[in-house]
Short mmCIF file of C-alpha atoms in Angstrom, two decimals:
data_model
loop_
_atom_site.label_atom_id
_atom_site.label_comp_id
_atom_site.label_asym_id
_atom_site.label_seq_id
_atom_site.Cartn_x
_atom_site.Cartn_y
_atom_site.Cartn_z
CA UNK A 1 33.18 -70.35 75.09
CA UNK A 2 34.16 -66.96 73.66
CA UNK A 3 37.79 -66.22 72.97
CA UNK A 4 39.77 -65.09 76.00
CA UNK A 5 40.36 -61.34 75.71
CA UNK A 6 44.00 -60.60 76.48
CA UNK A 7 46.01 -57.43 77.06
CA UNK A 8 49.73 -57.33 76.25
CA UNK A 9 51.98 -55.05 78.29
CA UNK A 10 55.27 -53.75 76.91
CA UNK A 11 53.74 -54.19 73.47
CA UNK A 12 56.49 -52.26 71.70
CA UNK A 13 59.32 -54.50 72.89
CA UNK A 14 60.60 -57.74 71.45
CA UNK A 15 58.77 -59.85 74.01
CA UNK A 16 55.57 -57.85 73.68
CA UNK A 17 55.56 -58.33 69.92
CA UNK A 18 56.19 -62.06 70.38
CA UNK A 19 53.20 -62.21 72.74
CA UNK A 20 50.96 -60.50 70.21
CA UNK A 21 51.99 -62.98 67.52
CA UNK A 22 51.45 -65.91 69.88
CA UNK A 23 47.94 -64.77 70.82
CA UNK A 24 46.95 -64.30 67.18
CA UNK A 25 48.26 -67.79 66.39
CA UNK A 26 46.43 -69.41 69.31
CA UNK A 27 42.94 -70.83 69.25
CA UNK A 28 40.68 -69.47 71.96
CA UNK A 29 42.45 -66.13 72.54
CA UNK A 30 42.44 -62.65 71.03
CA UNK A 31 44.22 -59.34 71.57
CA UNK A 32 41.94 -56.62 72.96
CA UNK A 33 44.56 -54.28 74.37
CA UNK A 34 48.22 -53.32 74.08
CA UNK A 35 50.01 -51.15 76.63
CA UNK A 36 53.27 -49.21 76.67
CA UNK A 37 54.93 -46.68 78.93
CA UNK A 38 54.18 -42.97 78.46
CA UNK A 39 56.40 -41.51 75.73
CA UNK A 40 56.97 -44.82 73.95
CA UNK A 41 57.30 -44.48 70.17
CA UNK A 42 54.86 -47.42 69.88
CA UNK A 43 51.94 -45.40 71.27
CA UNK A 44 49.07 -45.06 68.84
CA UNK A 45 50.35 -47.75 66.50
CA UNK A 46 48.29 -50.81 65.68
CA UNK A 47 49.37 -53.78 67.82
CA UNK A 48 49.20 -56.20 64.90
CA UNK A 49 51.20 -54.01 62.54
CA UNK A 50 53.76 -53.44 65.29
CA UNK A 51 54.25 -57.21 65.56
CA UNK A 52 54.61 -57.68 61.80
CA UNK A 53 51.04 -58.95 61.30
CA UNK A 54 47.90 -57.61 59.67
CA UNK A 55 46.29 -54.74 61.54
CA UNK A 56 44.16 -55.85 64.50
CA UNK A 57 42.33 -52.60 65.12
CA UNK A 58 43.94 -52.38 68.57
CA UNK A 59 45.96 -49.23 69.18
CA UNK A 60 48.83 -49.22 71.68
CA UNK A 61 47.91 -47.12 74.72
CA UNK A 62 49.55 -45.84 77.90
CA UNK A 63 46.26 -45.81 79.86
CA UNK A 64 45.69 -49.28 81.38
CA UNK A 65 42.34 -48.67 83.12
CA UNK A 66 39.97 -48.67 80.12
CA UNK A 67 41.95 -51.43 78.42
CA UNK A 68 41.97 -53.83 81.38
CA UNK A 69 38.31 -53.08 82.24
CA UNK A 70 37.18 -55.11 79.22
CA UNK A 71 39.80 -57.89 79.38
CA UNK A 72 39.91 -61.43 80.72
CA UNK A 73 43.66 -61.47 81.28
CA UNK A 74 46.98 -59.63 81.13
CA UNK A 75 50.25 -60.99 79.69
CA UNK A 76 53.10 -59.17 81.36
CA UNK A 77 56.87 -59.39 80.77
CA UNK A 78 57.95 -55.95 81.96
CA UNK A 79 59.72 -54.86 85.15
CA UNK A 80 58.71 -55.46 88.79
CA UNK A 81 57.43 -51.93 89.44
CA UNK A 82 55.13 -52.05 86.41
CA UNK A 83 54.07 -55.64 87.08
CA UNK A 84 53.00 -54.71 90.61
CA UNK A 85 50.75 -52.00 89.20
CA UNK A 86 49.25 -54.45 86.71
CA UNK A 87 48.77 -57.02 89.48
CA UNK A 88 46.79 -54.48 91.51
CA UNK A 89 44.62 -53.71 88.46
CA UNK A 90 44.13 -57.43 87.76
CA UNK A 91 43.02 -57.87 91.38
CA UNK A 92 40.51 -55.03 91.06
CA UNK A 93 39.14 -56.53 87.84
CA UNK A 94 39.39 -60.10 89.23
CA UNK A 95 41.03 -61.39 86.07
CA UNK A 96 44.04 -63.51 85.08
CA UNK A 97 47.54 -62.04 85.27
CA UNK A 98 50.37 -64.02 83.63
CA UNK A 99 53.73 -62.69 84.82
CA UNK A 100 57.04 -63.48 83.15
CA UNK A 101 58.81 -60.52 84.77
CA UNK A 102 61.96 -61.30 86.78
CA UNK A 103 64.11 -59.48 89.35
CA UNK A 104 61.68 -59.54 92.29
CA UNK A 105 62.46 -58.47 95.86
CA UNK A 106 61.00 -60.17 98.92
CA UNK A 107 58.69 -57.18 99.44
CA UNK A 108 57.54 -57.41 95.81
CA UNK A 109 56.62 -61.07 96.34
CA UNK A 110 54.43 -60.12 99.31
CA UNK A 111 52.57 -57.60 97.16
CA UNK A 112 52.01 -60.21 94.45
CA UNK A 113 50.63 -62.60 97.07
CA UNK A 114 48.28 -59.86 98.28
CA UNK A 115 47.03 -59.22 94.73
CA UNK A 116 46.45 -62.96 94.31
CA UNK A 117 43.69 -62.84 96.89
CA UNK A 118 41.51 -61.55 94.04
CA UNK A 119 43.51 -62.13 90.84
CA UNK A 120 44.45 -65.48 89.31
CA UNK A 121 48.19 -65.09 88.85
CA UNK A 122 50.50 -67.43 86.95
CA UNK A 123 54.04 -66.33 87.72
CA UNK A 124 57.24 -67.98 86.57
CA UNK A 125 60.84 -67.06 85.85
CA UNK A 126 60.42 -68.98 82.60
CA UNK A 127 57.29 -69.91 80.66
CA UNK A 128 58.75 -72.59 78.38
CA UNK A 129 57.81 -76.27 78.60
CA UNK A 130 61.45 -77.34 78.34
CA UNK A 131 62.70 -75.24 81.24
CA UNK A 132 59.91 -76.34 83.54
CA UNK A 133 60.57 -79.97 82.68
CA UNK A 134 64.25 -79.27 83.39
CA UNK A 135 63.31 -77.86 86.81
CA UNK A 136 61.43 -81.04 87.65
CA UNK A 137 64.47 -83.13 86.63
CA UNK A 138 66.80 -80.92 88.67
CA UNK A 139 64.64 -81.39 91.74
CA UNK A 140 64.71 -85.17 91.29
CA UNK A 141 68.46 -85.23 90.73
CA UNK A 142 69.15 -83.03 93.76
CA UNK A 143 67.03 -85.31 95.92
CA UNK A 144 68.68 -88.49 94.61
CA UNK A 145 72.34 -87.42 94.78
CA UNK A 146 73.82 -86.88 98.28
CA UNK A 147 74.78 -83.27 99.04
CA UNK A 148 77.99 -84.52 100.64
CA UNK A 149 79.05 -86.06 97.34
CA UNK A 150 77.62 -83.78 94.63
CA UNK A 151 77.97 -80.00 94.41
CA UNK A 152 75.38 -78.01 92.45
CA UNK A 153 76.33 -75.10 90.19
CA UNK A 154 73.98 -73.19 87.88
CA UNK A 155 75.45 -71.37 84.87
CA UNK A 156 73.32 -68.96 82.85
CA UNK A 157 73.96 -66.68 79.87
CA UNK A 158 71.74 -64.00 78.35
CA UNK A 159 71.96 -61.09 75.90
CA UNK A 160 73.79 -57.92 76.82
CA UNK A 161 70.57 -55.99 77.49
CA UNK A 162 69.31 -58.12 80.40
CA UNK A 163 69.27 -56.04 83.59
CA UNK A 164 68.85 -58.59 86.42
CA UNK A 165 71.10 -61.38 87.63
CA UNK A 166 70.92 -64.24 88.28
CA UNK A 167 68.17 -64.71 85.72
CA UNK A 168 64.68 -65.64 86.83
CA UNK A 169 65.18 -69.01 85.17
CA UNK A 170 68.42 -69.62 87.05
CA UNK A 171 66.64 -68.83 90.31
CA UNK A 172 63.76 -71.13 89.33
CA UNK A 173 66.28 -73.93 88.79
CA UNK A 174 68.01 -73.05 92.04
CA UNK A 175 64.70 -73.28 93.89
CA UNK A 176 64.13 -76.70 92.33
CA UNK A 177 67.55 -77.88 93.51
CA UNK A 178 66.94 -76.43 96.98
CA UNK A 179 63.56 -78.13 97.21
CA UNK A 180 65.13 -81.45 96.26
CA UNK A 181 67.62 -81.07 99.10
CA UNK A 182 65.23 -79.38 101.53
CA UNK A 183 67.31 -76.22 101.69
CA UNK A 184 66.51 -72.52 102.05
CA UNK A 185 67.99 -71.15 98.81
CA UNK A 186 68.50 -67.66 100.24
CA UNK A 187 70.68 -69.07 103.01
CA UNK A 188 72.42 -71.71 100.89
CA UNK A 189 73.26 -69.94 97.62
CA UNK A 190 76.57 -68.46 96.47
CA UNK A 191 76.09 -65.76 93.83
CA UNK A 192 79.48 -64.06 93.65
CA UNK A 193 83.07 -65.23 93.89
CA UNK A 194 86.06 -62.93 93.84
CA UNK A 195 89.47 -62.98 95.44
CA UNK A 196 90.45 -65.53 98.08
CA UNK A 197 87.09 -67.21 98.68
CA UNK A 198 88.22 -70.27 100.59
CA UNK A 199 86.77 -73.69 99.93
CA UNK A 200 83.33 -74.11 98.48
CA UNK A 201 80.70 -74.31 101.26
CA UNK A 202 79.31 -77.83 101.57
CA UNK A 203 75.75 -78.12 100.29
CA UNK A 204 75.71 -74.69 98.65
CA UNK A 205 73.96 -73.95 95.34
CA UNK A 206 76.29 -71.82 93.24
CA UNK A 207 75.35 -69.37 90.47
CA UNK A 208 77.47 -68.05 87.61
CA UNK A 209 76.16 -65.27 85.36
CA UNK A 210 77.30 -64.50 81.81
CA UNK A 211 76.09 -61.63 79.62
CA UNK A 212 76.78 -60.85 75.98
CA UNK A 213 75.60 -60.64 72.40
CA UNK A 214 72.07 -61.69 71.53
CA UNK A 215 71.77 -64.92 73.55
CA UNK A 216 68.07 -65.57 74.27
CA UNK A 217 68.80 -67.82 77.26
CA UNK A 218 71.19 -70.67 78.07
CA UNK A 219 71.00 -72.53 81.39
CA UNK A 220 73.06 -75.45 82.66
CA UNK A 221 72.74 -77.16 86.04
CA UNK A 222 75.93 -79.01 86.96
CA UNK A 223 75.99 -81.70 89.63
CA UNK A 224 79.68 -82.27 90.22
CA UNK A 225 80.91 -85.30 92.17
CA UNK A 226 84.28 -86.93 92.67
CA UNK A 227 85.22 -88.45 89.33
CA UNK A 228 81.93 -87.72 87.56
CA UNK A 229 79.75 -84.82 86.56
CA UNK A 230 76.12 -84.59 85.44
CA UNK A 231 74.96 -81.62 83.34
CA UNK A 232 71.30 -80.80 82.70
CA UNK A 233 70.88 -78.01 80.16
CA UNK A 234 68.36 -75.97 78.20
CA UNK A 235 69.02 -73.62 75.27
CA UNK A 236 66.34 -71.12 74.26
CA UNK A 237 66.69 -70.19 70.59
CA UNK A 238 63.58 -68.05 70.08
CA UNK A 239 61.44 -65.88 72.37
CA UNK A 240 58.35 -67.41 70.84
CA UNK A 241 58.63 -70.37 73.25
CA UNK A 242 58.06 -68.03 76.20
CA UNK A 243 55.18 -66.27 74.47
CA UNK A 244 53.47 -69.54 73.56
CA UNK A 245 53.83 -70.71 77.15
CA UNK A 246 52.33 -67.46 78.45
CA UNK A 247 49.25 -67.82 76.26
CA UNK A 248 48.89 -71.43 77.34
CA UNK A 249 49.12 -70.29 80.96
CA UNK A 250 46.41 -67.67 80.46
CA UNK A 251 44.01 -70.15 78.88
CA UNK A 252 44.70 -72.65 81.68
CA UNK A 253 44.10 -70.03 84.38
CA UNK A 254 40.78 -68.81 83.00
CA UNK A 255 38.03 -69.66 85.45
CA UNK A 256 40.36 -70.90 88.19
CA UNK A 257 40.16 -69.54 91.71
CA UNK A 258 42.45 -66.65 92.72
CA UNK A 259 45.97 -67.50 93.87
CA UNK A 260 49.57 -67.68 92.69
CA UNK A 261 50.29 -70.55 90.31
CA UNK A 262 53.41 -71.61 88.42
CA UNK A 263 54.10 -73.07 84.99
CA UNK A 264 54.63 -76.43 86.66
CA UNK A 265 50.99 -76.21 87.73
CA UNK A 266 49.97 -75.28 84.18
CA UNK A 267 51.93 -78.17 82.67
CA UNK A 268 50.87 -80.73 85.28
CA UNK A 269 54.43 -81.33 86.44
CA UNK A 270 53.63 -81.31 90.15
CA UNK A 271 53.90 -78.65 92.80
CA UNK A 272 55.95 -75.57 92.09
CA UNK A 273 59.54 -75.41 93.28
CA UNK A 274 59.22 -71.67 93.42
CA UNK A 275 58.05 -68.75 91.32
#
């Protein structure tokens, strides 16, 4: 089978460059397009040179239509508004769309589901193997430990430039915990605490958000009981783990029927706890 022809969005950013490097290093995939927003200083530059590699002969463009028309898939770690546009284009082209973007609204999710009637979408708050294994463990732990006896708190820290909170990974882990306890996360989560809050609601899933420095991503799920505490944690030290996972997801999705899939589907870890 010919190499899967992939387009990288946000090619001038740190994640976009990591994606380009991951594709070049992967067997069975190649870079055929690189996209950036209008006015980006990366426009016109070679995608390979931009990522610190040999030139690929692929210039960064701000016009997605001709780029996507000849592609098999899109790798997309941008912002929800841009990702929705790419999802619509992926649906028109009936190709794969791998989405690592976070910060979605409920209305955004409906639009992604609509695009997935024609596009094969792999969407996850985190593309790494370790985090998705952690989510599976969190789900098991939440199911095994009684809600009356063990409180669940999720602590996450990222670099100072991250714009959404809680992180997509924290929400993925929260969905796993909620699935284990058969809860609706939206109705059972506590995301802010300030002032006189009263006692912690029984059965709630709490979130704490930290921002600073250059932290790639730290996540800890705490199950706190009377006299004991279990902590399940993951530390991301390099963005390459997310890029490698995204390429793996694209290759897995090639040829599959349209729909929304998760990294847990890609990795064979069972049904998704949430995207």
